[in-house]
Short mmCIF file of C-alpha atoms in Angstrom, two decimals:
data_model
loop_
_atom_site.label_atom_id
_atom_site.label_comp_id
_atom_site.label_asym_id
_atom_site.label_seq_id
_atom_site.Cartn_x
_atom_site.Cartn_y
_atom_site.Cartn_z
CA MET X 1 -72.69 -24.96 2.55
CA ASP X 2 -73.98 -27.00 -0.39
CA GLN X 3 -75.34 -23.93 -2.20
CA GLU X 4 -73.49 -22.86 -5.34
CA ILE X 5 -71.21 -19.84 -5.01
CA LEU X 6 -72.75 -17.60 -7.65
CA TRP X 7 -69.80 -15.27 -8.16
CA LEU X 8 -67.79 -18.32 -9.31
CA SER X 9 -70.39 -19.39 -11.89
CA TRP X 10 -68.29 -17.73 -14.63
CA SER X 11 -65.89 -20.70 -14.29
CA GLY X 12 -68.56 -23.07 -15.60
CA LEU X 13 -68.06 -25.32 -12.57
CA HIS X 14 -70.66 -25.89 -9.87
CA THR X 15 -68.63 -24.63 -6.88
CA THR X 16 -69.88 -24.81 -3.30
CA PRO X 17 -68.12 -23.80 -0.07
CA TRP X 18 -67.60 -27.50 0.71
CA LYS X 19 -66.03 -28.05 -2.69
CA LEU X 20 -63.66 -25.11 -2.06
CA ILE X 21 -62.69 -26.65 1.28
CA GLY X 22 -62.06 -30.00 -0.40
CA LEU X 23 -60.05 -28.45 -3.24
CA THR X 24 -57.99 -26.40 -0.80
CA GLY X 25 -57.28 -29.54 1.22
CA ALA X 26 -56.24 -31.43 -1.91
CA ALA X 27 -53.98 -28.53 -2.92
CA LEU X 28 -52.34 -28.42 0.53
CA PHE X 29 -51.84 -32.16 0.48
CA GLY X 30 -50.19 -31.97 -2.95
CA VAL X 31 -48.05 -28.86 -2.41
CA ARG X 32 -46.53 -30.34 0.75
CA TRP X 33 -44.24 -32.34 -1.55
CA LEU X 34 -42.85 -29.09 -2.94
CA VAL X 35 -42.07 -27.98 0.63
CA GLN X 36 -40.32 -31.30 1.28
CA PHE X 37 -38.38 -31.05 -1.99
CA MET X 38 -37.17 -27.53 -1.21
CA ALA X 39 -36.10 -28.48 2.34
CA SER X 40 -34.22 -31.54 1.04
CA LYS X 41 -32.55 -29.54 -1.71
CA ARG X 42 -31.43 -26.92 0.81
CA ALA X 43 -30.09 -29.58 3.21
CA GLY X 44 -28.51 -31.73 0.50
CA ARG X 45 -30.20 -34.83 1.92
CA PRO X 46 -33.76 -36.08 2.44
CA VAL X 47 -35.51 -33.91 5.04
CA ILE X 48 -39.14 -33.75 6.12
CA PRO X 49 -39.79 -30.33 7.69
CA ARG X 50 -42.50 -29.77 10.29
CA LEU X 51 -44.46 -27.68 7.76
CA PHE X 52 -44.86 -30.87 5.70
CA TRP X 53 -46.75 -32.51 8.59
CA TYR X 54 -48.90 -29.43 9.24
CA MET X 55 -49.83 -29.29 5.55
CA SER X 56 -50.52 -33.05 5.53
CA LEU X 57 -52.78 -32.81 8.57
CA CYS X 58 -54.67 -29.71 7.41
CA GLY X 59 -55.02 -31.02 3.85
CA SER X 60 -56.28 -34.41 5.02
CA LEU X 61 -58.75 -32.91 7.49
CA MET X 62 -60.09 -30.43 4.94
CA ALA X 63 -60.55 -33.13 2.28
CA LEU X 64 -62.01 -35.48 4.92
CA SER X 65 -64.54 -32.83 5.99
CA TYR X 66 -65.57 -32.37 2.36
CA PHE X 67 -66.27 -36.10 1.97
CA LEU X 68 -68.01 -36.34 5.36
CA PHE X 69 -70.17 -33.20 5.50
CA SER X 70 -70.89 -32.13 1.92
CA SER X 71 -73.64 -33.62 -0.18
CA LYS X 72 -70.91 -35.82 -1.69
CA GLN X 73 -70.81 -38.17 1.35
CA ASP X 74 -68.29 -40.47 -0.36
CA ALA X 75 -66.97 -43.41 1.68
CA VAL X 76 -63.97 -43.85 -0.65
CA GLY X 77 -62.90 -40.25 -0.02
CA VAL X 78 -63.35 -40.68 3.73
CA VAL X 79 -61.17 -43.79 3.85
CA GLN X 80 -58.65 -42.20 1.50
CA ASN X 81 -58.16 -39.21 3.83
CA LEU X 82 -58.67 -40.78 7.25
CA LEU X 83 -55.42 -42.75 7.49
CA PRO X 84 -53.21 -39.89 6.22
CA ALA X 85 -54.80 -37.58 8.82
CA PHE X 86 -53.91 -39.97 11.67
CA THR X 87 -50.43 -40.58 10.25
CA ALA X 88 -49.74 -36.85 9.87
CA ALA X 89 -51.04 -36.09 13.38
CA TYR X 90 -48.86 -38.80 14.92
CA SER X 91 -45.78 -37.77 12.90
CA LEU X 92 -46.31 -34.14 13.92
CA TYR X 93 -46.59 -35.23 17.56
CA LEU X 94 -43.33 -37.21 17.27
CA ASP X 95 -41.55 -34.30 15.57
CA ILE X 96 -42.62 -31.83 18.25
CA ARG X 97 -41.69 -34.25 21.05
CA HIS X 98 -38.30 -34.95 19.42
CA HIS X 99 -37.44 -31.28 19.09
CA ARG X 100 -38.51 -30.60 22.69
CA SER X 101 -36.19 -33.35 23.92
CA ILE X 102 -33.36 -31.86 21.86
CA GLY X 103 -34.05 -28.50 23.47
CA THR X 104 -33.95 -29.89 27.01
CA SER X 105 -30.86 -32.01 26.32
CA ALA X 106 -29.15 -29.01 24.71
CA LEU X 107 -29.29 -27.24 28.07
CA ALA X 108 -27.23 -30.05 29.60
CA LYS X 109 -24.66 -30.16 26.74
CA PRO X 110 -21.58 -27.98 26.53
CA ALA X 111 -21.97 -25.19 23.95
CA SER X 112 -19.05 -26.49 21.87
CA SER X 113 -20.75 -29.76 20.84
CA PRO X 114 -23.79 -28.96 18.69
CA SER X 115 -26.17 -31.78 17.82
CA GLU X 116 -26.47 -32.98 14.22
CA ASP X 117 -30.16 -32.02 14.23
CA ASP X 118 -29.76 -28.59 15.86
CA HIS X 119 -29.68 -26.71 12.56
CA PHE X 120 -33.08 -28.20 11.55
CA CYS X 121 -35.00 -26.98 14.62
#
């Protein structure tokens, strides 16, 4: 995985599969803010959609794997991506648990009283 991808040599950059994984993770981690911006704009208030947490978790894990398993082996990159991975995983867990509880409590509610969060499920 540390061998250069020859068909990308035209770019002038030494690109390996691990570097592609790391770059993809960094891109996911950055683009998640665009997802959050679009969801907030649509809602007219600050909103963090579940996709934001999935992108955070995947981006962090991909970048973390690059710093752990490539020839880079950079402790700064590991630390930089370890905490966001745990935070994203926990936030995703809370989001899923919250929406499940809304679903079970919605069964007990009368149909005429929708929850404030129902339209974000």
